[in-house]
Coordinates of C-alpha atoms and ligand atoms in Angstrom, one line a residue:
M1 CA 0.1 0.1 0.3
K2 CA 1.4 3.4 -0.6
T3 CA 1.5 5.6 2.2
N4 CA 0.2 9.3 2.2
Q5 CA 3.7 11.0 1.4
E6 CA 4.4 8.8 -1.2
T7 CA 1.0 9.2 -3.1
K8 CA 1.4 13.2 -2.5
F9 CA 4.9 13.1 -4.1
E10 CA 3.8 11.4 -7.4
N11 CA 0.9 13.7 -7.9
T12 CA 0.7 15.5 -11.5
F13 CA 0.8 18.6 -12.0
E14 CA -2.4 18.3 -13.3
E15 CA -3.4 16.9 -10.5
E16 CA -2.2 19.7 -7.7
V17 CA -3.4 22.3 -9.9
Y18 CA -7.2 21.1 -9.6
E19 CA -6.3 20.4 -5.8
G20 CA -4.5 23.5 -5.2
L21 CA -6.6 26.0 -7.2
T22 CA -10.2 24.4 -5.5
A23 CA -9.2 24.7 -2.2
F24 CA -9.8 27.3 0.5
P25 CA -7.4 28.7 1.1
K26 CA -5.7 28.5 -2.6
Y27 CA -2.5 26.8 -2.9
L28 CA 0.0 25.7 -5.4
S29 CA 3.6 23.9 -4.7
S30 CA 6.9 25.2 -4.9
K31 CA 8.4 22.3 -6.8
W32 CA 6.3 23.1 -10.2
F33 CA 8.4 26.1 -10.4
Y34 CA 10.7 24.5 -12.3
D35 CA 10.1 24.3 -16.2
K36 CA 12.8 24.9 -18.7
K37 CA 11.8 28.6 -18.1
G38 CA 11.7 28.4 -14.4
D39 CA 15.6 26.6 -14.5
K40 CA 16.6 29.8 -15.7
L41 CA 14.8 32.2 -13.7
F42 CA 16.5 30.3 -10.6
Q43 CA 19.9 30.9 -11.8
K44 CA 19.3 34.4 -12.5
I45 CA 17.5 34.5 -8.7
M46 CA 21.1 32.5 -7.7
A47 CA 23.0 35.7 -9.3
L48 CA 21.2 38.4 -7.7
P49 CA 23.2 40.2 -5.4
E50 CA 20.1 40.0 -2.6
Y51 CA 19.4 36.7 -2.6
Y52 CA 22.7 36.1 -0.5
L53 CA 21.9 32.4 -0.1
T54 CA 24.2 31.4 -2.8
E55 CA 27.4 33.3 -2.5
C56 CA 27.4 32.4 1.4
E57 CA 27.3 28.6 0.6
R58 CA 29.7 29.5 -2.1
A59 CA 32.0 31.2 0.0
I60 CA 32.0 28.1 3.0
I61 CA 32.6 25.7 0.3
E62 CA 35.4 27.4 -0.9
E63 CA 36.7 27.8 2.7
N64 CA 36.5 24.5 3.7
K65 CA 36.9 22.2 0.3
A66 CA 40.1 20.6 1.7
D67 CA 38.5 19.7 5.0
I68 CA 34.8 18.5 3.1
A69 CA 36.9 16.6 0.8
Q70 CA 39.1 14.9 3.6
L71 CA 35.7 14.1 5.5
F72 CA 34.3 12.4 2.1
S73 CA 37.4 10.5 0.9
D74 CA 37.3 6.5 1.3
K75 CA 39.9 4.2 0.9
T76 CA 37.8 2.0 -1.6
G77 CA 36.1 5.0 -3.4
F78 CA 32.7 6.6 -3.0
D79 CA 29.4 7.9 -4.0
L80 CA 28.6 11.4 -4.2
V81 CA 24.9 11.5 -4.7
E82 CA 23.6 15.5 -4.9
L83 CA 19.8 15.6 -4.7
G84 CA 18.5 19.0 -6.5
A85 CA 22.2 19.5 -8.3
G86 CA 20.8 22.5 -10.5
D87 CA 23.7 24.0 -12.4
G88 CA 26.2 22.5 -9.8
K89 CA 27.9 25.7 -9.7
K90 CA 29.1 25.7 -5.6
T91 CA 29.1 21.5 -6.4
K92 CA 32.1 22.0 -9.1
I93 CA 34.3 23.8 -5.8
L94 CA 34.4 20.7 -4.4
L95 CA 34.6 18.2 -7.7
Q96 CA 37.9 20.3 -8.5
E97 CA 38.9 19.7 -5.0
L98 CA 38.2 15.8 -5.2
V99 CA 39.5 15.8 -8.5
N100 CA 43.1 17.4 -7.5
S101 CA 43.2 15.4 -4.7
K102 CA 43.4 12.4 -6.5
L103 CA 40.4 10.5 -4.9
N104 CA 38.2 8.1 -6.8
F105 CA 34.4 8.6 -7.0
T106 CA 31.6 8.4 -8.8
Y107 CA 29.5 11.7 -9.4
R108 CA 25.3 11.3 -9.0
P109 CA 23.8 14.3 -10.0
I110 CA 19.8 13.6 -9.6
D111 CA 17.1 16.6 -10.5
I112 CA 13.6 16.9 -11.3
S113 CA 14.8 18.6 -14.5
Q114 CA 16.4 17.0 -17.3
N115 CA 17.4 20.0 -19.2
V116 CA 19.3 20.7 -16.3
L117 CA 21.1 17.8 -15.8
D118 CA 22.1 17.2 -19.3
E119 CA 23.6 20.8 -19.6
L120 CA 25.5 20.1 -16.1
E121 CA 26.6 16.7 -17.5
E122 CA 27.9 18.5 -20.8
D123 CA 30.0 21.2 -18.5
V124 CA 31.6 18.7 -16.2
L125 CA 32.5 16.1 -18.8
K126 CA 34.0 19.4 -20.6
R127 CA 35.7 20.3 -17.3
W128 CA 37.4 16.8 -16.2
P129 CA 36.8 14.4 -19.0
K130 CA 37.6 11.6 -17.2
L131 CA 35.0 12.4 -14.2
D132 CA 32.9 9.5 -13.8
I133 CA 29.2 10.8 -13.8
K134 CA 25.9 9.4 -13.9
T135 CA 22.9 11.4 -14.1
E136 CA 19.4 10.5 -12.7
Q137 CA 16.1 12.3 -13.1
G138 CA 13.7 11.5 -10.5
T139 CA 11.8 13.8 -7.3
Y140 CA 13.6 13.1 -4.0
F141 CA 11.0 10.4 -3.1
N142 CA 11.5 7.9 -6.2
I143 CA 15.1 8.4 -6.2
L144 CA 15.7 8.0 -2.4
N145 CA 13.4 4.9 -2.6
K146 CA 15.6 3.8 -5.1
L147 CA 18.8 4.3 -3.4
S148 CA 17.5 2.0 -0.1
E149 CA 16.8 -0.9 -2.2
Q150 CA 20.5 -0.7 -3.8
Q151 CA 22.7 -2.5 -2.8
K152 CA 26.2 -0.9 -1.9
D153 CA 29.4 -1.8 -2.1
R154 CA 31.0 1.6 -0.8
K155 CA 30.9 5.1 0.8
M156 CA 27.8 7.5 -0.2
V157 CA 27.9 11.0 0.6
I158 CA 24.8 12.2 -0.2
V159 CA 25.1 16.3 -0.8
V160 CA 21.8 18.7 -0.9
L161 CA 22.9 22.5 -1.3
G162 CA 21.2 25.3 -1.2
S163 CA 19.0 25.2 1.2
N164 CA 16.4 23.1 -0.6
I165 CA 15.2 21.5 2.4
G166 CA 13.3 24.8 2.8
N167 CA 10.8 23.8 0.6
L168 CA 9.1 21.7 2.9
S169 CA 7.3 22.0 6.3
H170 CA 9.3 20.4 9.7
Q171 CA 6.8 17.6 9.4
Y172 CA 7.8 16.8 5.6
A173 CA 11.4 17.7 6.3
V174 CA 11.6 15.1 8.7
E175 CA 10.2 12.8 6.4
F176 CA 12.4 14.0 3.9
L177 CA 15.3 12.9 6.5
T178 CA 14.1 10.0 7.9
T179 CA 13.7 8.7 4.0
I180 CA 17.8 9.6 3.6
R181 CA 18.4 7.9 6.8
K182 CA 17.3 4.9 5.6
S183 CA 19.2 4.9 2.9
M184 CA 22.9 5.6 4.6
Q185 CA 24.9 3.1 6.7
P186 CA 27.5 4.0 9.4
D187 CA 30.2 5.2 6.9
D188 CA 27.7 7.3 4.9
L189 CA 27.3 11.0 5.4
L190 CA 25.0 13.6 4.5
F191 CA 26.4 17.0 3.5
M192 CA 22.8 19.8 3.7
G193 CA 22.9 23.4 3.7
F194 CA 20.2 25.0 6.0
D195 CA 19.5 28.9 5.8
Q196 CA 20.1 30.7 9.1
K197 CA 17.6 32.7 10.5
K198 CA 18.5 36.4 10.7
N199 CA 17.8 40.2 10.0
P200 CA 14.1 39.8 8.3
E201 CA 15.1 42.6 6.1
V202 CA 17.4 41.0 5.1
I203 CA 15.6 37.6 4.1
L204 CA 12.6 39.4 2.6
K205 CA 14.9 41.4 0.1
A206 CA 16.3 37.9 -0.9
Y207 CA 12.3 37.0 -1.8
N208 CA 11.4 40.4 -2.9
D209 CA 14.6 41.6 -5.5
S210 CA 14.1 44.9 -6.6
Q211 CA 14.7 43.2 -10.5
G212 CA 11.7 41.5 -10.4
V213 CA 13.2 38.4 -11.3
T214 CA 11.8 36.4 -8.2
E215 CA 8.3 37.8 -8.7
S216 CA 8.7 37.0 -12.4
F217 CA 9.4 33.3 -11.1
N218 CA 6.5 33.0 -8.8
K219 CA 4.3 34.0 -11.5
N220 CA 5.9 31.3 -14.1
L221 CA 3.5 28.7 -12.0
L222 CA 0.7 31.1 -14.2
S223 CA 2.3 30.7 -17.3
R224 CA 2.8 27.3 -17.0
I225 CA -0.6 26.8 -16.2
N226 CA -1.4 28.9 -19.4
Q227 CA 0.7 27.0 -21.7
E228 CA 0.4 23.4 -20.6
M229 CA -3.5 23.5 -19.2
D230 CA -4.7 26.0 -22.2
A231 CA -6.0 28.6 -19.2
N232 CA -6.4 32.4 -19.1
F233 CA -4.6 33.7 -15.9
E234 CA -3.8 37.6 -16.7
I235 CA -0.5 37.4 -14.9
D236 CA -0.3 41.2 -14.5
N237 CA -3.7 40.4 -12.5
F238 CA -1.8 39.1 -9.4
K239 CA 0.8 40.4 -7.4
H240 CA 3.9 38.7 -6.1
W241 CA 3.8 38.8 -2.0
P242 CA 6.9 37.5 0.3
V243 CA 5.9 37.6 4.0
Y244 CA 8.9 36.4 6.6
D245 CA 7.3 35.3 10.4
P246 CA 10.4 35.5 12.4
E247 CA 9.3 33.4 15.4
S248 CA 8.7 30.8 13.3
G249 CA 11.6 31.5 10.8
T250 CA 8.8 31.1 7.7
T251 CA 9.1 32.7 4.6
K252 CA 5.6 32.5 2.9
S253 CA 5.5 33.2 -1.1
F254 CA 2.2 34.3 -2.2
L255 CA 0.3 35.6 -5.7
V256 CA -2.6 37.8 -4.7
S257 CA -5.3 38.6 -7.2
T258 CA -5.6 42.1 -7.6
K259 CA -9.5 42.1 -8.6
D260 CA -12.5 39.9 -8.6
Q261 CA -11.8 37.3 -11.7
T262 CA -12.4 34.5 -13.2
I263 CA -9.9 31.8 -14.7
T264 CA -10.7 29.2 -17.8
I265 CA -8.7 26.4 -17.4
Q266 CA -9.9 24.1 -20.2
K267 CA -7.8 21.2 -20.0
L268 CA -9.2 20.4 -16.7
N269 CA -12.9 21.9 -18.0
L270 CA -12.6 24.2 -15.0
D271 CA -13.6 28.2 -13.8
I272 CA -11.9 28.8 -10.6
H273 CA -12.9 32.2 -9.2
F274 CA -11.2 34.6 -7.5
S275 CA -12.5 37.5 -4.9
A276 CA -10.6 40.3 -5.1
W277 CA -7.1 39.9 -2.9
E278 CA -7.4 36.7 -2.7
S279 CA -4.7 34.4 -2.0
I280 CA -2.8 31.4 -3.7
H281 CA 0.0 30.5 -1.5
T282 CA 2.9 28.9 -3.4
E283 CA 6.1 28.4 -1.7
I284 CA 7.8 28.1 2.0
S285 CA 11.6 28.9 2.5
Q286 CA 12.4 27.7 6.1
K287 CA 14.6 29.6 8.0
Y288 CA 16.6 27.8 10.8
D289 CA 19.2 27.6 13.7
D290 CA 21.2 25.1 15.6
D291 CA 18.4 24.2 17.8
I292 CA 16.0 23.6 15.4
V293 CA 18.5 21.5 12.2
N294 CA 19.3 19.6 16.2
W295 CA 15.8 18.5 16.7
L296 CA 15.1 18.1 13.0
A297 CA 18.2 15.3 12.8
Q298 CA 17.5 14.1 16.3
E299 CA 13.7 13.3 14.6
A300 CA 15.2 11.6 11.8
G301 CA 17.8 9.6 13.4
L302 CA 20.3 11.2 12.6
Y303 CA 23.1 13.2 14.5
I304 CA 25.4 16.3 13.4
E305 CA 29.0 15.7 13.0
K306 CA 30.2 18.9 12.2
Q307 CA 28.9 22.0 10.8
Y308 CA 30.9 24.9 8.8
T309 CA 29.2 28.4 8.5
D310 CA 29.9 31.9 6.7
H311 CA 31.3 34.8 8.3
Q312 CA 28.2 36.5 9.2
N313 CA 26.6 33.3 10.1
Y314 CA 24.0 33.6 7.5
F315 CA 24.1 30.1 6.2
T316 CA 25.2 26.6 7.5
D317 CA 26.2 23.3 6.2
Y318 CA 25.9 20.5 8.7
I319 CA 27.5 17.0 8.0
F320 CA 25.1 14.5 9.6
R321 CA 25.8 10.5 10.4
I322 CA 23.3 7.8 11.6
K323 CA 23.1 7.4 15.1
K324 CA 24.2 4.3 16.4
Ligands
AVJ401 C1 15.8 26.4 -4.6 C2 14.0 25.9 -2.4 C3 16.4 27.0 -1.7 O1 13.2 28.6 -1.0 O2 15.2 30.0 -1.2 C4 14.3 31.3 -4.7 C5 13.8 28.8 -3.9 N1 12.4 30.8 -4.2 N2 13.3 32.6 -3.9 C6 14.6 29.0 -2.0 C7 13.4 30.2 -4.4 C8 12.8 32.0 -4.2 C9 14.8 28.6 -3.3 N3 14.9 27.2 -2.7

């Protein structure tokens, strides 16, 4: 029998649009941001001055790469499994270090977007023609299920950068970490980035940049529904609205209807009514501190072995192991 979680993560875009837009309050999942245009917009976001996460984690990896490579290394080699690899910009710093140290490893980037994987593989092979790379397309849960069924003969290091876990509520984050833990053995490591609580102003700007790239990224959900489900959303009739709650550490992003309007989604045979100022909740980007990460790890049967942060304590990469 399928668990709720599995069912939830195997839904199609159409099923989720139907469910989310007929619910009250309305919602859509951020995992649907990433089509070809969404991938490009996210890469633009990562290069924005306001989106500090990427630069902080890049600096952390740059400063600690020798130490990290040392921790990853194993006599018989290892598998470097990266969940949500994206363009691999930060990972390439590590790959260079691993190659320089002549370590024996296979790079296994996993992403929901085949586009992104094709570009990543091409670039990696251009830089390091002899690097052993095996890409895999899929959702985290599909892939992790596969990983845990696999016969393992060497060390596995799982890498999840960029605070990707932040799109999950704590409940799902624990389930995610638990699924990862079940695929790990005592020698295996999990290297994961968590964006930290900080001045709310800094956080809010990261999700409300002055060039409006994040706004386009959020609104790309509606463009996708227009294109893929033959709908007639007027993008300009929605407002991008992120909020940060310093108590919970949760950034929530919304699209707010600026007027009373009805949208037709032909492919779903569905009319959706919006009252003026009604919202669609589209994303959460959770912020953390050491206590929360400790608690999440504990709940999932993991413990923090080591952690690295930047000089402003904006972002932290943690190394986890399974509890004996
Ligand atoms: C890829 C989930 C880490 O939440 O910060 C960036 C996605 N959304 N700007 C984040 C995102 C809006 C990003 N993560």
